[in-house]
Amino acid sequence: MASYSARDVHEDRAPVGMGSRTDRWWIEPVLVILTLVSFSAYAMWRAFEGNYYDSLQALERGAREVPLLLSPFYSPPFHEWFPGFKERFAISPALFVLVFPLSFRATCYYCRRSYYRAFFWDPPACGLPEPGMAKRKRYTGESAWPFVLQNLHRYALYFILIVVAFHYKHLYDACFVMGDAGRHFGIGLGTMIMGLDAVLLSLYVFSCHSWRHLIGGGLNLLSSAPIRLRLWRIVSALNARHGLYFWLSLITVGLADLYVRLVASGIIADPRII
Ligand code: FES
């Protein structure tokens, strides 16, 4: 069996040459590009729109009763803490909020793997060499600017834990409706969507590699801390599906925002279940 050294790979002599793989390896990078570009374009449009993020707006448009829904793009609710946020800070509150999930997702180990492959072809897929690799003078990986910033992922995790807590607060609020009779209990499709968003975001965050390290790291003997060992096993099981939770939570957060926008703008009424 032939063996290949690191030098072979560096000099573009990888075992499988570009284009010689006969399977459809390009499907994954194409899907990654389409999904990330579409989501980013939608998120930017919504952030700059700065409107229709609170379902109570539907009351001003003639609705008799609405569920209490807040778009996840506007949570934590800086616009409530600083009334007149847009005028005071001259930016949409969503742009302030999106810094946290954006830095968390952009530095996510799984996400890095996906966009390094799809956008930088670094490499485009397993068993394929990186184009132009032979001309590279030196490889600095994530130890030089700007990719050294990827190492801040664990700090982005601390902020996203606060964001997760707010998603549950908004899920609680979504269990109530506001109308002619004041605020009272009521569950609708919006509550379900907000619940799905909170659960999938939690699965994504609590399957994070940095979270796993926080739970089980820093010990010479993990079995000496039985509770941490048990938690670490749970997080490790979640971690095996981290990539899946990344995509599902990304799609659901966009869906939750879209749903709130449709209700807040009066395009649809939230169907009540209870
Ligand atoms: Fe993906 Fe931490 S590794 S969120």
Short mmCIF file of N, CA and C in Angstrom, two decimals, residues 85-253:
data_model
loop_
_atom_site.label_atom_id
_atom_site.label_comp_id
_atom_site.label_asym_id
_atom_site.label_seq_id
_atom_site.Cartn_x
_atom_site.Cartn_y
_atom_site.Cartn_z
N PHE A 85 -34.11 53.40 20.84
CA PHE A 85 -32.78 52.85 20.57
C PHE A 85 -32.24 53.32 19.21
N LYS A 86 -33.13 53.20 18.20
CA LYS A 86 -32.70 53.50 16.83
C LYS A 86 -32.22 54.95 16.70
N GLU A 87 -32.98 55.85 17.33
CA GLU A 87 -32.64 57.27 17.25
C GLU A 87 -31.39 57.57 18.09
N ARG A 88 -31.32 56.96 19.28
CA ARG A 88 -30.18 57.24 20.18
C ARG A 88 -28.87 56.73 19.63
N PHE A 89 -28.91 55.50 19.09
CA PHE A 89 -27.64 54.88 18.67
C PHE A 89 -27.46 54.88 17.15
N ALA A 90 -28.45 55.35 16.44
CA ALA A 90 -28.41 55.46 14.97
C ALA A 90 -28.17 54.12 14.28
N ILE A 91 -28.48 53.01 14.96
CA ILE A 91 -28.44 51.70 14.29
C ILE A 91 -29.66 50.90 14.72
N SER A 92 -30.00 49.91 13.92
CA SER A 92 -31.11 49.03 14.29
C SER A 92 -30.67 48.20 15.50
N PRO A 93 -31.57 47.98 16.49
CA PRO A 93 -31.18 47.16 17.65
C PRO A 93 -30.74 45.76 17.24
N ALA A 94 -31.24 45.26 16.10
CA ALA A 94 -30.86 43.90 15.67
C ALA A 94 -29.37 43.82 15.35
N LEU A 95 -28.81 44.91 14.82
CA LEU A 95 -27.37 44.87 14.49
C LEU A 95 -26.54 44.73 15.75
N PHE A 96 -27.04 45.30 16.85
CA PHE A 96 -26.37 45.20 18.13
C PHE A 96 -26.47 43.77 18.68
N VAL A 97 -27.67 43.17 18.49
CA VAL A 97 -27.93 41.82 19.00
C VAL A 97 -27.18 40.76 18.20
N LEU A 98 -27.16 40.93 16.87
CA LEU A 98 -26.62 39.87 15.99
C LEU A 98 -25.12 39.63 16.18
N VAL A 99 -24.44 40.58 16.80
CA VAL A 99 -23.00 40.41 17.06
C VAL A 99 -22.75 39.11 17.84
N PHE A 100 -23.64 38.80 18.79
CA PHE A 100 -23.41 37.65 19.67
C PHE A 100 -23.58 36.32 18.94
N PRO A 101 -24.76 36.06 18.31
CA PRO A 101 -24.87 34.79 17.59
C PRO A 101 -23.93 34.70 16.40
N LEU A 102 -23.66 35.85 15.76
CA LEU A 102 -22.78 35.82 14.59
C LEU A 102 -21.37 35.40 15.00
N SER A 103 -20.83 35.99 16.08
CA SER A 103 -19.47 35.64 16.49
C SER A 103 -19.42 34.20 17.00
N PHE A 104 -20.51 33.75 17.62
CA PHE A 104 -20.54 32.37 18.11
C PHE A 104 -20.56 31.38 16.95
N ARG A 105 -21.42 31.64 15.96
CA ARG A 105 -21.53 30.70 14.83
C ARG A 105 -20.30 30.77 13.94
N ALA A 106 -19.79 31.97 13.69
CA ALA A 106 -18.64 32.11 12.78
C ALA A 106 -17.40 31.42 13.32
N THR A 107 -17.27 31.34 14.66
CA THR A 107 -16.09 30.71 15.25
C THR A 107 -16.34 29.26 15.66
N CYS A 108 -17.57 28.77 15.42
CA CYS A 108 -17.93 27.38 15.75
C CYS A 108 -17.02 26.41 14.99
N TYR A 109 -16.53 25.40 15.65
CA TYR A 109 -15.60 24.45 15.03
C TYR A 109 -16.23 23.78 13.81
N TYR A 110 -17.51 23.40 13.94
CA TYR A 110 -18.18 22.73 12.82
C TYR A 110 -18.38 23.71 11.66
N CYS A 111 -18.81 24.94 12.00
CA CYS A 111 -19.07 25.93 10.96
C CYS A 111 -17.77 26.28 10.22
N ARG A 112 -16.67 26.39 10.97
CA ARG A 112 -15.37 26.68 10.35
C ARG A 112 -15.03 25.61 9.32
N ARG A 113 -15.18 24.36 9.74
CA ARG A 113 -14.90 23.26 8.82
C ARG A 113 -15.73 23.41 7.54
N SER A 114 -17.01 23.78 7.70
CA SER A 114 -17.91 23.89 6.54
C SER A 114 -17.52 25.04 5.64
N TYR A 115 -17.28 26.24 6.23
CA TYR A 115 -17.01 27.34 5.30
C TYR A 115 -15.57 27.38 4.82
N TYR A 116 -14.63 26.78 5.54
CA TYR A 116 -13.28 26.66 5.00
C TYR A 116 -13.31 25.80 3.74
N ARG A 117 -14.11 24.74 3.79
CA ARG A 117 -14.20 23.87 2.62
C ARG A 117 -14.95 24.54 1.47
N ALA A 118 -16.13 25.10 1.81
CA ALA A 118 -17.00 25.61 0.75
C ALA A 118 -16.47 26.88 0.11
N PHE A 119 -16.01 27.83 0.95
CA PHE A 119 -15.63 29.14 0.41
C PHE A 119 -14.14 29.23 0.07
N PHE A 120 -13.28 28.59 0.88
CA PHE A 120 -11.83 28.75 0.67
C PHE A 120 -11.20 27.54 -0.02
N TRP A 121 -11.98 26.47 -0.18
CA TRP A 121 -11.46 25.21 -0.74
C TRP A 121 -10.19 24.79 0.01
N ASP A 122 -10.34 24.66 1.32
CA ASP A 122 -9.16 24.53 2.18
C ASP A 122 -9.20 23.26 3.04
N PRO A 123 -9.33 22.07 2.53
CA PRO A 123 -9.54 21.67 1.13
C PRO A 123 -11.04 21.61 0.84
N PRO A 124 -11.43 21.42 -0.43
CA PRO A 124 -12.86 21.42 -0.76
C PRO A 124 -13.59 20.19 -0.20
N ALA A 125 -12.89 19.08 -0.03
CA ALA A 125 -13.49 17.87 0.55
C ALA A 125 -12.36 16.93 0.95
N CYS A 126 -12.71 15.89 1.69
CA CYS A 126 -11.70 14.92 2.10
C CYS A 126 -11.06 14.28 0.87
N GLY A 127 -9.74 14.07 0.93
CA GLY A 127 -9.05 13.38 -0.15
C GLY A 127 -8.78 14.23 -1.36
N LEU A 128 -9.05 15.53 -1.26
CA LEU A 128 -8.76 16.43 -2.39
C LEU A 128 -7.72 17.45 -1.94
N PRO A 129 -6.75 17.75 -2.77
CA PRO A 129 -5.74 18.74 -2.38
C PRO A 129 -6.29 20.16 -2.46
N GLU A 130 -5.62 21.07 -1.78
CA GLU A 130 -6.04 22.47 -1.84
C GLU A 130 -5.43 23.11 -3.07
N PRO A 131 -6.23 23.76 -3.91
CA PRO A 131 -5.66 24.41 -5.08
C PRO A 131 -4.64 25.47 -4.68
N GLY A 132 -3.54 25.52 -5.36
CA GLY A 132 -2.51 26.53 -5.09
C GLY A 132 -1.67 26.24 -3.87
N MET A 133 -1.81 25.08 -3.30
CA MET A 133 -1.09 24.77 -2.07
C MET A 133 0.43 24.78 -2.27
N ALA A 134 0.86 24.29 -3.45
CA ALA A 134 2.29 24.20 -3.71
C ALA A 134 2.97 25.56 -3.69
N LYS A 135 2.19 26.62 -4.02
CA LYS A 135 2.79 27.97 -4.09
C LYS A 135 2.83 28.64 -2.73
N ARG A 136 2.15 28.06 -1.75
CA ARG A 136 2.12 28.68 -0.42
C ARG A 136 3.49 28.65 0.23
N LYS A 137 3.88 29.79 0.77
CA LYS A 137 5.19 29.85 1.41
C LYS A 137 5.15 29.19 2.79
N ARG A 138 4.09 29.53 3.54
CA ARG A 138 4.01 28.91 4.86
C ARG A 138 2.55 28.86 5.29
N TYR A 139 2.28 27.93 6.14
CA TYR A 139 0.91 27.73 6.61
C TYR A 139 0.82 28.19 8.05
N THR A 140 -0.03 29.18 8.31
CA THR A 140 -0.12 29.70 9.68
C THR A 140 -1.39 29.24 10.40
N GLY A 141 -2.27 28.58 9.64
CA GLY A 141 -3.49 28.06 10.27
C GLY A 141 -4.27 29.15 10.97
N GLU A 142 -4.59 28.91 12.24
CA GLU A 142 -5.37 29.88 13.00
C GLU A 142 -4.50 30.54 14.07
N SER A 143 -3.20 30.68 13.72
CA SER A 143 -2.30 31.31 14.68
C SER A 143 -1.91 32.72 14.27
N ALA A 144 -2.44 33.19 13.13
CA ALA A 144 -2.10 34.56 12.67
C ALA A 144 -3.39 35.28 12.31
N TRP A 145 -3.29 36.62 12.24
CA TRP A 145 -4.44 37.45 11.88
C TRP A 145 -4.94 37.09 10.49
N PRO A 146 -6.22 37.04 10.20
CA PRO A 146 -7.33 37.29 11.13
C PRO A 146 -7.88 36.02 11.78
N PHE A 147 -7.39 34.84 11.32
CA PHE A 147 -8.00 33.60 11.81
C PHE A 147 -7.67 33.28 13.26
N VAL A 148 -6.71 34.00 13.82
CA VAL A 148 -6.40 33.81 15.24
C VAL A 148 -7.62 34.15 16.11
N LEU A 149 -8.51 35.00 15.55
CA LEU A 149 -9.73 35.37 16.28
C LEU A 149 -10.65 34.17 16.53
N GLN A 150 -10.46 33.11 15.74
CA GLN A 150 -11.30 31.91 15.92
C GLN A 150 -11.13 31.35 17.34
N ASN A 151 -9.99 31.64 17.95
CA ASN A 151 -9.73 31.11 19.29
C ASN A 151 -10.58 31.77 20.38
N LEU A 152 -11.34 32.80 19.97
CA LEU A 152 -12.21 33.47 20.95
C LEU A 152 -13.54 32.75 21.12
N HIS A 153 -13.67 31.59 20.48
CA HIS A 153 -14.97 30.90 20.49
C HIS A 153 -15.50 30.67 21.91
N ARG A 154 -14.61 30.28 22.83
CA ARG A 154 -15.09 29.96 24.18
C ARG A 154 -15.69 31.19 24.86
N TYR A 155 -15.18 32.40 24.50
CA TYR A 155 -15.75 33.62 25.09
C TYR A 155 -17.10 33.94 24.46
N ALA A 156 -17.21 33.65 23.15
CA ALA A 156 -18.51 33.85 22.47
C ALA A 156 -19.56 32.93 23.11
N LEU A 157 -19.11 31.77 23.58
CA LEU A 157 -20.02 30.83 24.25
C LEU A 157 -20.65 31.46 25.49
N TYR A 158 -19.86 32.18 26.29
CA TYR A 158 -20.40 32.77 27.52
C TYR A 158 -21.55 33.74 27.19
N PHE A 159 -21.39 34.50 26.10
CA PHE A 159 -22.45 35.45 25.73
C PHE A 159 -23.68 34.72 25.20
N ILE A 160 -23.44 33.65 24.44
CA ILE A 160 -24.60 32.97 23.83
C ILE A 160 -25.43 32.26 24.90
N LEU A 161 -24.82 31.92 26.03
CA LEU A 161 -25.60 31.30 27.11
C LEU A 161 -26.66 32.28 27.62
N ILE A 162 -26.31 33.57 27.63
CA ILE A 162 -27.28 34.60 28.04
C ILE A 162 -28.41 34.68 27.00
N VAL A 163 -28.01 34.60 25.72
CA VAL A 163 -29.00 34.66 24.64
C VAL A 163 -29.97 33.47 24.75
N VAL A 164 -29.45 32.28 25.07
CA VAL A 164 -30.32 31.10 25.21
C VAL A 164 -31.35 31.35 26.31
N ALA A 165 -30.90 31.92 27.44
CA ALA A 165 -31.83 32.20 28.54
C ALA A 165 -32.94 33.14 28.07
N PHE A 166 -32.59 34.13 27.26
CA PHE A 166 -33.62 35.05 26.75
C PHE A 166 -34.60 34.36 25.81
N HIS A 167 -34.13 33.37 25.05
CA HIS A 167 -35.04 32.64 24.17
C HIS A 167 -36.12 31.94 24.99
N TYR A 168 -35.74 31.43 26.17
CA TYR A 168 -36.74 30.77 27.01
C TYR A 168 -37.69 31.80 27.65
N LYS A 169 -37.16 32.97 27.95
CA LYS A 169 -38.04 34.02 28.48
C LYS A 169 -39.08 34.38 27.41
N HIS A 170 -38.65 34.49 26.17
CA HIS A 170 -39.59 34.84 25.11
C HIS A 170 -40.55 33.70 24.81
N LEU A 171 -40.10 32.47 25.03
CA LEU A 171 -41.01 31.33 24.88
C LEU A 171 -42.11 31.41 25.94
N TYR A 172 -41.73 31.77 27.16
CA TYR A 172 -42.72 31.93 28.24
C TYR A 172 -43.73 33.03 27.85
N ASP A 173 -43.23 34.16 27.38
CA ASP A 173 -44.12 35.25 26.96
C ASP A 173 -45.07 34.79 25.85
N ALA A 174 -44.56 33.91 24.96
CA ALA A 174 -45.37 33.45 23.81
C ALA A 174 -46.53 32.57 24.25
N CYS A 175 -46.58 32.22 25.54
CA CYS A 175 -47.70 31.43 26.07
C CYS A 175 -48.86 32.33 26.48
N PHE A 176 -48.75 33.63 26.16
CA PHE A 176 -49.81 34.58 26.51
C PHE A 176 -50.22 35.36 25.26
N VAL A 177 -51.47 35.83 25.30
CA VAL A 177 -51.95 36.67 24.20
C VAL A 177 -52.41 38.00 24.78
N MET A 178 -52.40 39.02 23.95
CA MET A 178 -52.83 40.35 24.37
C MET A 178 -53.97 40.78 23.44
N GLY A 179 -55.02 41.30 24.03
CA GLY A 179 -56.15 41.74 23.20
C GLY A 179 -57.12 42.59 23.99
N ASP A 180 -58.37 42.63 23.55
CA ASP A 180 -59.40 43.45 24.21
C ASP A 180 -59.54 43.07 25.69
N ALA A 181 -59.38 41.77 25.98
CA ALA A 181 -59.55 41.30 27.37
C ALA A 181 -58.26 41.40 28.17
N GLY A 182 -57.27 42.10 27.67
CA GLY A 182 -55.98 42.22 28.36
C GLY A 182 -55.09 41.03 28.09
N ARG A 183 -54.12 40.81 28.98
CA ARG A 183 -53.16 39.72 28.78
C ARG A 183 -53.70 38.45 29.44
N HIS A 184 -53.73 37.36 28.69
CA HIS A 184 -54.17 36.10 29.27
C HIS A 184 -53.49 34.93 28.57
N PHE A 185 -53.60 33.76 29.22
CA PHE A 185 -52.92 32.56 28.70
C PHE A 185 -53.49 32.15 27.34
N GLY A 186 -52.62 31.69 26.45
CA GLY A 186 -53.06 31.20 25.14
C GLY A 186 -51.89 30.63 24.37
N ILE A 187 -52.11 29.46 23.80
CA ILE A 187 -51.05 28.79 23.03
C ILE A 187 -51.46 28.77 21.56
N GLY A 188 -50.55 29.14 20.70
CA GLY A 188 -50.85 29.12 19.28
C GLY A 188 -49.67 28.56 18.50
N LEU A 189 -49.80 28.63 17.17
CA LEU A 189 -48.71 28.13 16.32
C LEU A 189 -47.41 28.87 16.62
N GLY A 190 -47.53 30.18 16.92
CA GLY A 190 -46.35 30.98 17.24
C GLY A 190 -45.62 30.44 18.46
N THR A 191 -46.38 29.98 19.47
CA THR A 191 -45.75 29.41 20.67
C THR A 191 -44.92 28.18 20.30
N MET A 192 -45.51 27.36 19.41
CA MET A 192 -44.81 26.14 18.98
C MET A 192 -43.49 26.48 18.26
N ILE A 193 -43.57 27.48 17.40
CA ILE A 193 -42.37 27.86 16.63
C ILE A 193 -41.29 28.43 17.56
N MET A 194 -41.72 29.25 18.51
CA MET A 194 -40.75 29.81 19.47
C MET A 194 -40.14 28.69 20.33
N GLY A 195 -40.96 27.68 20.67
CA GLY A 195 -40.48 26.54 21.45
C GLY A 195 -39.45 25.74 20.67
N LEU A 196 -39.76 25.51 19.40
CA LEU A 196 -38.83 24.75 18.54
C LEU A 196 -37.50 25.49 18.43
N ASP A 197 -37.60 26.80 18.28
CA ASP A 197 -36.39 27.63 18.17
C ASP A 197 -35.54 27.52 19.46
N ALA A 198 -36.21 27.63 20.62
CA ALA A 198 -35.47 27.59 21.90
C ALA A 198 -34.81 26.22 22.10
N VAL A 199 -35.55 25.14 21.78
CA VAL A 199 -35.01 23.79 22.00
C VAL A 199 -33.83 23.52 21.06
N LEU A 200 -33.99 23.86 19.78
CA LEU A 200 -32.91 23.56 18.82
C LEU A 200 -31.68 24.44 19.09
N LEU A 201 -31.91 25.69 19.51
CA LEU A 201 -30.76 26.53 19.87
C LEU A 201 -30.02 25.92 21.07
N SER A 202 -30.79 25.41 22.04
CA SER A 202 -30.16 24.78 23.22
C SER A 202 -29.35 23.56 22.81
N LEU A 203 -29.92 22.73 21.92
CA LEU A 203 -29.19 21.53 21.48
C LEU A 203 -27.89 21.93 20.79
N TYR A 204 -27.97 22.99 20.00
CA TYR A 204 -26.76 23.45 19.30
C TYR A 204 -25.71 23.97 20.30
N VAL A 205 -26.16 24.82 21.24
CA VAL A 205 -25.21 25.43 22.17
C VAL A 205 -24.64 24.37 23.14
N PHE A 206 -25.50 23.48 23.66
CA PHE A 206 -25.03 22.52 24.65
C PHE A 206 -24.38 21.28 24.03
N SER A 207 -24.23 21.30 22.71
CA SER A 207 -23.42 20.24 22.07
C SER A 207 -22.09 20.82 21.59
N CYS A 208 -21.84 22.09 21.94
CA CYS A 208 -20.63 22.81 21.53
C CYS A 208 -19.36 22.15 22.10
N HIS A 209 -18.30 22.15 21.33
CA HIS A 209 -17.03 21.56 21.78
C HIS A 209 -16.48 22.32 23.00
N SER A 210 -16.63 23.66 22.99
CA SER A 210 -16.11 24.43 24.12
C SER A 210 -16.92 24.16 25.39
N TRP A 211 -18.22 23.97 25.24
CA TRP A 211 -19.07 23.63 26.37
C TRP A 211 -18.66 22.27 26.93
N ARG A 212 -18.37 21.34 26.01
CA ARG A 212 -17.95 20.00 26.42
C ARG A 212 -16.66 20.08 27.23
N HIS A 213 -15.77 20.98 26.78
CA HIS A 213 -14.51 21.15 27.52
C HIS A 213 -14.77 21.78 28.88
N LEU A 214 -15.71 22.73 28.91
CA LEU A 214 -16.04 23.40 30.17
C LEU A 214 -16.58 22.38 31.18
N ILE A 215 -17.37 21.43 30.69
CA ILE A 215 -17.98 20.43 31.57
C ILE A 215 -16.94 19.39 32.03
N GLY A 216 -16.11 18.92 31.10
CA GLY A 216 -15.23 17.79 31.44
C GLY A 216 -13.75 18.13 31.46
N GLY A 217 -13.39 19.37 31.11
CA GLY A 217 -11.97 19.70 31.03
C GLY A 217 -11.39 20.17 32.35
N GLY A 218 -10.07 20.39 32.37
CA GLY A 218 -9.41 20.95 33.55
C GLY A 218 -9.23 19.96 34.69
N LEU A 219 -9.44 18.68 34.44
CA LEU A 219 -9.28 17.67 35.49
C LEU A 219 -8.28 16.62 35.01
N ASN A 220 -7.44 16.15 35.90
CA ASN A 220 -6.53 15.08 35.53
C ASN A 220 -7.26 13.74 35.46
N LEU A 221 -8.27 13.61 36.31
CA LEU A 221 -9.01 12.35 36.36
C LEU A 221 -10.50 12.67 36.40
N LEU A 222 -11.15 12.54 35.25
CA LEU A 222 -12.57 12.92 35.17
C LEU A 222 -13.44 12.03 36.05
N SER A 223 -13.03 10.78 36.21
CA SER A 223 -13.84 9.86 37.02
C SER A 223 -13.85 10.25 38.51
N SER A 224 -12.94 11.19 38.88
CA SER A 224 -12.94 11.65 40.28
C SER A 224 -14.08 12.64 40.53
N ALA A 225 -14.75 13.07 39.47
CA ALA A 225 -15.89 14.00 39.62
C ALA A 225 -17.09 13.35 38.93
N PRO A 226 -17.80 12.45 39.63
CA PRO A 226 -18.84 11.64 38.98
C PRO A 226 -19.97 12.45 38.32
N ILE A 227 -20.34 13.58 38.94
CA ILE A 227 -21.44 14.37 38.33
C ILE A 227 -20.97 14.98 37.01
N ARG A 228 -19.75 15.52 37.04
CA ARG A 228 -19.21 16.10 35.80
C ARG A 228 -19.02 15.02 34.74
N LEU A 229 -18.62 13.84 35.17
CA LEU A 229 -18.44 12.73 34.21
C LEU A 229 -19.76 12.39 33.55
N ARG A 230 -20.82 12.35 34.36
CA ARG A 230 -22.14 12.02 33.81
C ARG A 230 -22.59 13.11 32.83
N LEU A 231 -22.41 14.36 33.24
CA LEU A 231 -22.78 15.47 32.35
C LEU A 231 -21.96 15.44 31.06
N TRP A 232 -20.67 15.14 31.21
CA TRP A 232 -19.77 15.11 30.06
C TRP A 232 -20.22 14.02 29.06
N ARG A 233 -20.70 12.91 29.60
CA ARG A 233 -21.18 11.84 28.70
C ARG A 233 -22.42 12.30 27.93
N ILE A 234 -23.31 13.03 28.61
CA ILE A 234 -24.51 13.54 27.93
C ILE A 234 -24.10 14.54 26.84
N VAL A 235 -23.20 15.48 27.22
CA VAL A 235 -22.76 16.49 26.25
C VAL A 235 -22.02 15.82 25.08
N SER A 236 -21.25 14.78 25.37
CA SER A 236 -20.52 14.08 24.30
C SER A 236 -21.49 13.42 23.33
N ALA A 237 -22.59 12.87 23.86
CA ALA A 237 -23.60 12.25 22.98
C ALA A 237 -24.24 13.32 22.10
N LEU A 238 -24.52 14.50 22.68
CA LEU A 238 -25.08 15.60 21.88
C LEU A 238 -24.06 16.09 20.85
N ASN A 239 -22.80 16.12 21.29
CA ASN A 239 -21.72 16.63 20.45
C ASN A 239 -21.58 15.85 19.14
N ALA A 240 -21.94 14.56 19.18
CA ALA A 240 -21.84 13.73 17.96
C ALA A 240 -22.77 14.24 16.86
N ARG A 241 -23.82 14.99 17.25
CA ARG A 241 -24.76 15.53 16.25
C ARG A 241 -24.68 17.05 16.16
N HIS A 242 -23.55 17.60 16.55
CA HIS A 242 -23.41 19.06 16.60
C HIS A 242 -23.69 19.72 15.24
N GLY A 243 -23.20 19.12 14.17
CA GLY A 243 -23.39 19.69 12.83
C GLY A 243 -24.88 19.75 12.47
N LEU A 244 -25.59 18.68 12.80
CA LEU A 244 -27.04 18.66 12.51
C LEU A 244 -27.75 19.76 13.27
N TYR A 245 -27.42 19.93 14.56
CA TYR A 245 -28.06 20.98 15.37
C TYR A 245 -27.69 22.37 14.85
N PHE A 246 -26.48 22.50 14.32
CA PHE A 246 -26.09 23.80 13.75
C PHE A 246 -27.07 24.21 12.66
N TRP A 247 -27.31 23.29 11.71
CA TRP A 247 -28.19 23.64 10.58
C TRP A 247 -29.64 23.79 11.01
N LEU A 248 -30.12 22.87 11.85
CA LEU A 248 -31.53 22.94 12.26
C LEU A 248 -31.81 24.23 13.04
N SER A 249 -30.89 24.61 13.94
CA SER A 249 -31.13 25.82 14.74
C SER A 249 -31.02 27.07 13.87
N LEU A 250 -30.15 27.02 12.85
CA LEU A 250 -30.02 28.18 11.94
C LEU A 250 -31.32 28.38 11.16
N ILE A 251 -31.88 27.27 10.66
CA ILE A 251 -33.11 27.36 9.87
C ILE A 251 -34.27 27.80 10.77
N THR A 252 -34.33 27.25 11.98
CA THR A 252 -35.47 27.57 12.87
C THR A 252 -35.44 29.01 13.34
N VAL A 253 -34.24 29.55 13.58
CA VAL A 253 -34.20 30.94 14.06
C VAL A 253 -34.68 31.87 12.94
#
